[in-house]
Short mmCIF file of C-alpha atoms in Angstrom, two decimals:
data_model
loop_
_atom_site.label_atom_id
_atom_site.label_comp_id
_atom_site.label_asym_id
_atom_site.label_seq_id
_atom_site.Cartn_x
_atom_site.Cartn_y
_atom_site.Cartn_z
CA UNK I 1 0.00 0.00 0.00
CA UNK I 2 1.16 3.51 -0.72
CA UNK I 3 1.43 6.31 1.80
CA UNK I 4 -0.76 9.32 1.04
CA UNK I 5 0.35 12.70 2.35
CA UNK I 6 -1.98 15.51 3.29
CA UNK I 7 -2.28 18.08 0.51
CA UNK I 8 -1.69 21.83 0.59
CA UNK I 9 -5.27 22.88 0.05
CA UNK I 10 -7.44 23.39 -2.98
CA UNK I 11 -7.52 26.50 -5.15
CA UNK I 12 -10.57 27.40 -7.18
CA UNK I 13 -10.92 30.24 -9.65
CA UNK I 14 -12.94 33.25 -8.52
CA UNK I 15 -15.58 33.31 -11.26
CA UNK I 16 -15.89 37.09 -11.11
CA UNK I 17 -12.51 37.23 -12.89
CA UNK I 18 -14.28 35.99 -16.01
CA UNK I 19 -16.09 39.34 -16.15
CA UNK I 20 -12.81 41.27 -16.09
CA UNK I 21 -11.69 42.36 -19.56
CA UNK I 22 -8.05 42.64 -18.49
CA UNK I 23 -8.02 39.08 -17.20
CA UNK I 24 -9.72 37.72 -20.32
CA UNK I 25 -7.24 39.52 -22.57
CA UNK I 26 -4.32 38.12 -20.54
CA UNK I 27 -5.62 34.54 -20.70
CA UNK I 28 -6.36 34.75 -24.43
CA UNK I 29 -2.85 36.06 -25.05
CA UNK I 30 -1.36 33.25 -22.98
CA UNK I 31 -3.39 30.58 -24.80
CA UNK I 32 -2.20 31.91 -28.16
CA UNK I 33 1.43 31.84 -27.04
CA UNK I 34 1.12 28.50 -25.27
CA UNK I 35 -0.20 26.84 -28.44
CA UNK I 36 3.27 27.36 -29.96
CA UNK I 37 4.91 25.43 -27.10
CA UNK I 38 3.19 22.12 -27.85
CA UNK I 39 6.22 20.50 -29.52
CA UNK I 40 8.35 21.14 -26.42
CA UNK I 41 6.39 18.51 -24.48
CA UNK I 42 6.25 14.75 -24.74
CA UNK I 43 2.53 14.73 -25.43
CA UNK I 44 -0.54 16.97 -25.38
CA UNK I 45 -1.54 15.77 -21.90
CA UNK I 46 1.64 17.00 -20.19
CA UNK I 47 1.48 20.18 -22.29
CA UNK I 48 -2.10 20.90 -21.22
CA UNK I 49 -1.34 20.15 -17.56
CA UNK I 50 1.57 22.60 -17.58
CA UNK I 51 -0.59 25.18 -19.33
CA UNK I 52 -3.28 24.95 -16.68
CA UNK I 53 -0.66 25.51 -13.99
CA UNK I 54 0.37 28.74 -15.73
CA UNK I 55 -3.30 29.75 -15.96
CA UNK I 56 -3.67 29.12 -12.24
CA UNK I 57 -0.68 31.35 -11.44
CA UNK I 58 -1.94 34.09 -13.78
CA UNK I 59 -5.34 33.91 -12.09
CA UNK I 60 -3.94 34.06 -8.56
CA UNK I 61 -1.78 37.08 -9.44
CA UNK I 62 -4.78 38.83 -10.97
CA UNK I 63 -6.94 38.05 -7.93
CA UNK I 64 -4.32 39.63 -5.66
CA UNK I 65 -3.98 42.73 -7.84
CA UNK I 66 -7.74 43.24 -8.06
CA UNK I 67 -8.14 42.78 -4.32
CA UNK I 68 -5.45 45.37 -3.66
CA UNK I 69 -6.99 47.79 -6.18
CA UNK I 70 -10.41 47.15 -4.67
CA UNK I 71 -9.18 47.99 -1.17
CA UNK I 72 -7.60 51.21 -2.39
CA UNK I 73 -10.81 52.13 -4.22
CA UNK I 74 -13.13 51.66 -1.24
CA UNK I 75 -10.70 53.34 1.17
CA UNK I 76 -10.53 56.40 -1.09
CA UNK I 77 -14.32 56.56 -1.35
CA UNK I 78 -14.70 56.30 2.42
CA UNK I 79 -12.10 59.01 2.98
CA UNK I 80 -13.76 61.36 0.47
CA UNK I 81 -17.17 60.76 2.02
CA UNK I 82 -15.90 61.66 5.50
CA UNK I 83 -14.26 64.80 4.15
CA UNK I 84 -17.45 65.81 2.33
CA UNK I 85 -19.55 65.27 5.45
CA UNK I 86 -17.17 67.31 7.63
CA UNK I 87 -17.28 70.43 5.48
CA UNK I 88 -19.02 73.49 6.88
CA UNK I 89 -21.30 73.49 3.83
CA UNK I 90 -21.67 69.83 2.76
CA UNK I 91 -22.51 69.13 -0.86
CA UNK I 92 -25.59 66.84 -0.77
CA UNK I 93 -25.11 65.73 -4.39
CA UNK I 94 -21.49 64.70 -3.78
CA UNK I 95 -22.37 62.89 -0.54
CA UNK I 96 -25.20 61.05 -2.31
CA UNK I 97 -22.93 59.88 -5.16
CA UNK I 98 -20.15 58.75 -2.83
CA UNK I 99 -22.61 56.87 -0.62
CA UNK I 100 -24.15 55.22 -3.66
CA UNK I 101 -20.76 54.01 -4.91
CA UNK I 102 -19.92 52.58 -1.48
CA UNK I 103 -23.26 50.77 -1.38
CA UNK I 104 -22.74 49.37 -4.87
CA UNK I 105 -19.34 48.08 -3.82
CA UNK I 106 -20.87 46.51 -0.71
CA UNK I 107 -23.53 44.76 -2.81
CA UNK I 108 -20.83 43.33 -5.09
CA UNK I 109 -18.87 41.98 -2.11
CA UNK I 110 -22.01 40.57 -0.52
CA UNK I 111 -22.86 38.68 -3.70
CA UNK I 112 -19.52 36.90 -3.46
CA UNK I 113 -20.31 35.81 0.09
CA UNK I 114 -23.80 34.64 -0.86
CA UNK I 115 -22.29 32.76 -3.77
CA UNK I 116 -19.96 30.89 -1.41
CA UNK I 117 -22.87 29.89 0.80
CA UNK I 118 -24.72 28.74 -2.35
CA UNK I 119 -27.72 30.85 -1.37
CA UNK I 120 -30.23 30.83 -4.21
CA UNK I 121 -32.04 34.08 -3.30
CA UNK I 122 -30.16 37.33 -2.89
CA UNK I 123 -31.60 40.73 -2.10
CA UNK I 124 -29.39 43.73 -2.87
CA UNK I 125 -30.11 45.36 0.48
CA UNK I 126 -29.47 42.13 2.36
CA UNK I 127 -26.26 41.90 4.35
CA UNK I 128 -24.22 38.72 4.99
CA UNK I 129 -25.10 38.36 8.65
CA UNK I 130 -23.75 35.72 11.01
CA UNK I 131 -26.45 33.39 9.71
CA UNK I 132 -24.93 33.33 6.22
CA UNK I 133 -21.38 33.02 7.51
CA UNK I 134 -22.59 30.04 9.54
CA UNK I 135 -24.09 28.58 6.36
CA UNK I 136 -20.62 28.59 4.82
CA UNK I 137 -19.18 26.94 7.95
CA UNK I 138 -21.93 24.32 7.85
CA UNK I 139 -21.27 23.65 4.17
CA UNK I 140 -17.58 23.06 4.83
CA UNK I 141 -18.41 20.94 7.84
CA UNK I 142 -20.80 18.78 5.81
CA UNK I 143 -18.18 17.96 3.19
CA UNK I 144 -15.43 17.29 5.73
CA UNK I 145 -14.59 13.66 6.49
CA UNK I 146 -13.99 13.25 10.21
CA UNK I 147 -13.92 9.47 10.41
CA UNK I 148 -13.83 6.35 8.23
CA UNK I 149 -14.18 2.66 9.01
CA UNK I 150 -11.65 0.26 7.47
CA UNK I 151 -12.30 -3.26 6.13
CA UNK I 152 -11.64 -4.73 9.57
CA UNK I 153 -14.34 -2.54 11.08
CA UNK I 154 -11.88 -0.30 12.91
CA UNK I 155 -12.80 3.39 13.07
CA UNK I 156 -10.15 5.84 11.88
CA UNK I 157 -10.41 9.38 13.25
CA UNK I 158 -6.86 10.75 12.92
CA UNK I 159 -5.95 12.48 9.65
CA UNK I 160 -3.18 10.04 8.70
CA UNK I 161 -5.43 7.07 9.50
CA UNK I 162 -8.35 8.46 7.44
CA UNK I 163 -6.00 9.02 4.50
CA UNK I 164 -4.75 5.44 4.79
CA UNK I 165 -8.27 3.97 4.84
CA UNK I 166 -9.39 6.10 1.88
CA UNK I 167 -6.26 5.28 -0.14
CA UNK I 168 -6.57 1.55 0.56
CA UNK I 169 -10.24 1.61 -0.45
CA UNK I 170 -9.64 3.21 -3.84
CA UNK I 171 -6.54 1.15 -4.56
CA UNK I 172 -8.57 -2.00 -3.96
CA UNK I 173 -11.54 -0.64 -5.91
CA UNK I 174 -9.54 0.10 -9.06
CA UNK I 175 -7.05 -2.75 -8.83
CA UNK I 176 -7.01 -4.96 -11.91
CA UNK I 177 -8.69 -8.28 -11.17
CA UNK I 178 -8.53 -11.44 -13.30
CA UNK I 179 -11.73 -12.16 -15.20
CA UNK I 180 -13.20 -15.60 -15.66
CA UNK I 181 -13.66 -16.32 -19.37
CA UNK I 182 -16.47 -18.77 -18.58
CA UNK I 183 -18.37 -16.22 -16.46
CA UNK I 184 -17.83 -13.57 -19.13
CA UNK I 185 -19.20 -15.81 -21.89
CA UNK I 186 -22.14 -16.82 -19.69
CA UNK I 187 -23.04 -13.18 -19.08
CA UNK I 188 -22.70 -12.17 -22.72
CA UNK I 189 -24.86 -15.10 -23.83
CA UNK I 190 -27.69 -13.73 -21.68
CA UNK I 191 -27.80 -10.49 -23.66
CA UNK I 192 -30.63 -10.40 -26.15
CA UNK I 193 -30.11 -6.87 -27.45
CA UNK I 194 -27.33 -5.84 -29.79
CA UNK I 195 -26.15 -2.66 -31.41
CA UNK I 196 -26.67 -2.29 -35.11
CA UNK I 197 -23.63 -1.77 -37.34
CA UNK I 198 -24.66 1.84 -37.75
CA UNK I 199 -24.86 2.31 -33.98
CA UNK I 200 -21.47 0.66 -33.52
CA UNK I 201 -19.87 2.90 -36.13
CA UNK I 202 -21.42 5.97 -34.50
CA UNK I 203 -20.14 5.05 -31.03
CA UNK I 204 -16.67 4.24 -32.35
CA UNK I 205 -16.28 7.70 -33.84
CA UNK I 206 -14.04 10.19 -32.06
CA UNK I 207 -15.85 12.71 -29.92
CA UNK I 208 -16.65 16.00 -31.64
CA UNK I 209 -16.09 19.57 -30.49
CA UNK I 210 -19.84 20.07 -30.39
CA UNK I 211 -20.29 17.04 -28.12
CA UNK I 212 -17.65 18.40 -25.75
CA UNK I 213 -19.37 21.78 -25.72
CA UNK I 214 -22.75 20.18 -25.03
CA UNK I 215 -21.28 18.20 -22.13
CA UNK I 216 -19.82 21.41 -20.64
CA UNK I 217 -23.13 23.27 -20.87
CA UNK I 218 -24.86 20.45 -19.00
CA UNK I 219 -22.52 20.73 -16.02
CA UNK I 220 -23.74 22.48 -12.91
CA UNK I 221 -22.40 26.03 -12.41
CA UNK I 222 -19.09 26.43 -10.59
CA UNK I 223 -18.21 22.75 -11.00
CA UNK I 224 -14.69 21.79 -12.08
CA UNK I 225 -14.02 18.81 -14.41
CA UNK I 226 -10.92 17.91 -12.39
CA UNK I 227 -8.91 19.32 -9.47
CA UNK I 228 -7.21 22.11 -11.43
CA UNK I 229 -9.63 24.66 -9.93
CA UNK I 230 -10.95 25.82 -13.32
CA UNK I 231 -14.77 25.69 -13.32
CA UNK I 232 -16.94 24.99 -16.33
CA UNK I 233 -17.50 28.75 -16.74
CA UNK I 234 -13.79 29.15 -17.51
CA UNK I 235 -13.97 26.63 -20.34
CA UNK I 236 -17.14 28.21 -21.71
CA UNK I 237 -15.65 31.72 -21.56
CA UNK I 238 -12.55 30.72 -23.51
CA UNK I 239 -14.13 27.98 -25.59
CA UNK I 240 -13.34 29.65 -28.94
CA UNK I 241 -9.65 29.68 -27.97
CA UNK I 242 -9.38 26.21 -26.39
CA UNK I 243 -11.95 24.03 -28.13
CA UNK I 244 -9.54 22.49 -30.65
CA UNK I 245 -6.83 22.10 -28.00
CA UNK I 246 -9.26 20.50 -25.59
CA UNK I 247 -10.46 18.08 -28.27
CA UNK I 248 -6.86 17.04 -28.96
CA UNK I 249 -6.35 16.35 -25.26
CA UNK I 250 -9.56 14.29 -25.08
CA UNK I 251 -8.57 12.34 -28.22
CA UNK I 252 -5.16 11.57 -26.71
CA UNK I 253 -6.77 10.42 -23.47
CA UNK I 254 -8.90 8.00 -25.51
CA UNK I 255 -5.91 6.81 -27.56
CA UNK I 256 -3.44 6.39 -24.69
CA UNK I 257 -6.13 5.23 -22.24
CA UNK I 258 -4.61 7.45 -19.55
CA UNK I 259 -5.81 10.55 -17.72
CA UNK I 260 -3.89 13.68 -16.82
CA UNK I 261 -2.68 13.95 -13.19
CA UNK I 262 -5.36 16.52 -12.30
CA UNK I 263 -8.03 14.18 -13.67
CA UNK I 264 -6.78 11.03 -11.99
CA UNK I 265 -6.43 12.51 -8.50
CA UNK I 266 -9.17 13.03 -5.95
CA UNK I 267 -9.77 15.42 -3.05
CA UNK I 268 -10.73 14.48 0.48
CA UNK I 269 -11.67 17.28 2.86
CA UNK I 270 -10.31 16.47 6.33
#
């Protein structure tokens, strides 16, 4: 059995970045440049994995810059509002505009919090009270594994023990097992329905770009097809730029019968 170490956490793209023109321009530029680097890698899978790591770093840097800019923006508004209110003859129009901008900023920040709590109804004048912060805590608590029982019936509660039980379970689950030819033939003989030649030919065809796009659109919002932290909205936003690349990766997965590291790993919240 292998030893599984605790990870360093899980990053996920802030979807509001996809509304930022500067970010979209930067990613599109990177994708164009990265397409020329394909021959430097052993195969398209390793090339795509490395590319996604660059995208992650670009995204994190942009998130930090926007957060810093955002803090400066709201601090300046607050300072100007205080100065306007302290004048001997306050300008009502200026105070109104500054207050409105601060409120709009607050609404934008509140939407992010409500999004994290997966609240379906949001009122613009509603504030993220302790109730909604507790919703987020409850959500994290509900997806956190605190104990697992091994095959011997022993309960594991320590982090290292839970990791061991989970690793052993999946190693056993996906371990190659010998198949009985007699049992296989017996099962197949029981089948009374067969695919037509036309159906077989259709299923044997390589997947199309349109089929990939349809599969993406059917995913739930903010879901990631892997542990790279890039949600389906990212792929949809940059689909014109990555559709052919993504199809090549999918074709290579089918041909080599192997997944990329970010697709073959799993996340346990402990």
